[in-house]
Amino acid sequence: MAAFPFLKHLGIYGYRRETLLRLTALPVSPLEQAEKLEQLRALENGIAIAVVKVNYQSVGVDVPGDLSRVEDLLGKKLT
């Protein structure tokens, strides 16, 4: 058991056009650069991010090999 509760992160971000234009005009912060998490730029500049808990497991797609694995999973579910 973990020493503290934790959640699995599924990152889907949707921004309004104005917010996205503002966000991309802001400089990359040292924390964002160190962590490689672009959402930190938003948080560090006062742009709120909503978080929603869901009750299902997800499959990550981070590299091309992951995409093939998910396509296989979806193909098996659909047939």
C-alpha positions as MATLAB code, in Angstrom:
seq = 'MAAFPFLKHLGIYGYRRETLLRLTALPVSPLEQAEKLEQLRALENGIAIAVVKVNYQSVGVDVPGDLSRVEDLLGKKLT';
ca = [
       0.000    0.000    0.000;
       1.214    3.494   -0.860;
       2.156    5.938    1.887;
      -0.378    8.404    0.442;
      -3.358    8.178   -1.929;
      -2.642    8.693   -5.600;
      -4.539    8.842   -8.861;
      -3.690    7.695  -12.364;
      -3.380   10.621  -14.759;
      -5.209   10.609  -18.073;
      -4.317   13.869  -19.763;
      -6.861   15.289  -22.151;
      -6.731   19.057  -22.328;
      -9.171   21.312  -24.103;
      -8.589   25.051  -24.232;
     -10.643   27.930  -25.511;
      -8.948   29.658  -28.438;
      -8.128   32.766  -26.401;
      -6.608   30.704  -23.606;
      -4.524   28.650  -26.013;
      -3.196   31.789  -27.692;
      -2.306   33.244  -24.280;
      -0.724   29.982  -23.125;
       1.479   29.579  -26.197;
       2.691   33.182  -25.880;
       3.946   32.566  -22.329;
       7.566   31.524  -21.780;
       8.409   27.975  -20.717;
       9.090   27.957  -16.984;
      11.976   26.093  -15.348;
       9.466   23.739  -13.670;
       7.732   22.962  -16.969;
      11.083   22.340  -18.611;
      12.261   20.065  -15.796;
       9.038   18.048  -15.564;
       8.182   18.102  -19.301;
       4.558   18.945  -18.415;
       3.121   21.810  -20.454;
       0.113   22.113  -18.132;
       2.462   23.489  -15.473;
       2.842   26.624  -17.613;
      -0.901   27.155  -17.376;
      -1.034   26.584  -13.629;
       1.984   28.787  -12.937;
       0.294   31.608  -14.848;
      -3.079   31.421  -13.145;
      -4.901   29.425  -15.824;
      -7.178   26.954  -14.048;
      -7.323   23.294  -15.031;
     -10.359   21.193  -14.175;
      -9.866   17.650  -12.911;
     -12.497   14.936  -13.218;
     -12.401   11.546  -11.514;
     -13.642    8.592  -13.575;
     -14.316    5.001  -12.568;
     -12.635    3.132  -15.410;
      -9.163    2.100  -16.479;
      -7.519    3.725  -19.472;
      -4.748    2.705  -21.824;
      -1.944    5.187  -22.426;
      -0.740    6.087  -25.908;
       2.652    7.727  -25.545;
       4.749    6.209  -28.344;
       3.922    4.684  -31.756;
       4.076    1.138  -30.351;
       1.313    2.037  -27.888;
      -0.952    3.054  -30.742;
      -0.600   -0.351  -32.383;
      -1.401   -2.051  -29.084;
      -4.549    0.052  -28.608;
      -5.651   -0.550  -32.194;
      -5.329   -4.280  -31.532;
      -7.357   -3.974  -28.326;
     -10.082   -2.002  -30.067;
     -10.193   -4.473  -32.937;
     -10.655   -7.344  -30.521;
     -13.430   -5.502  -28.659;
     -15.286   -4.608  -31.851;
     -15.382   -8.110  -33.325;
];
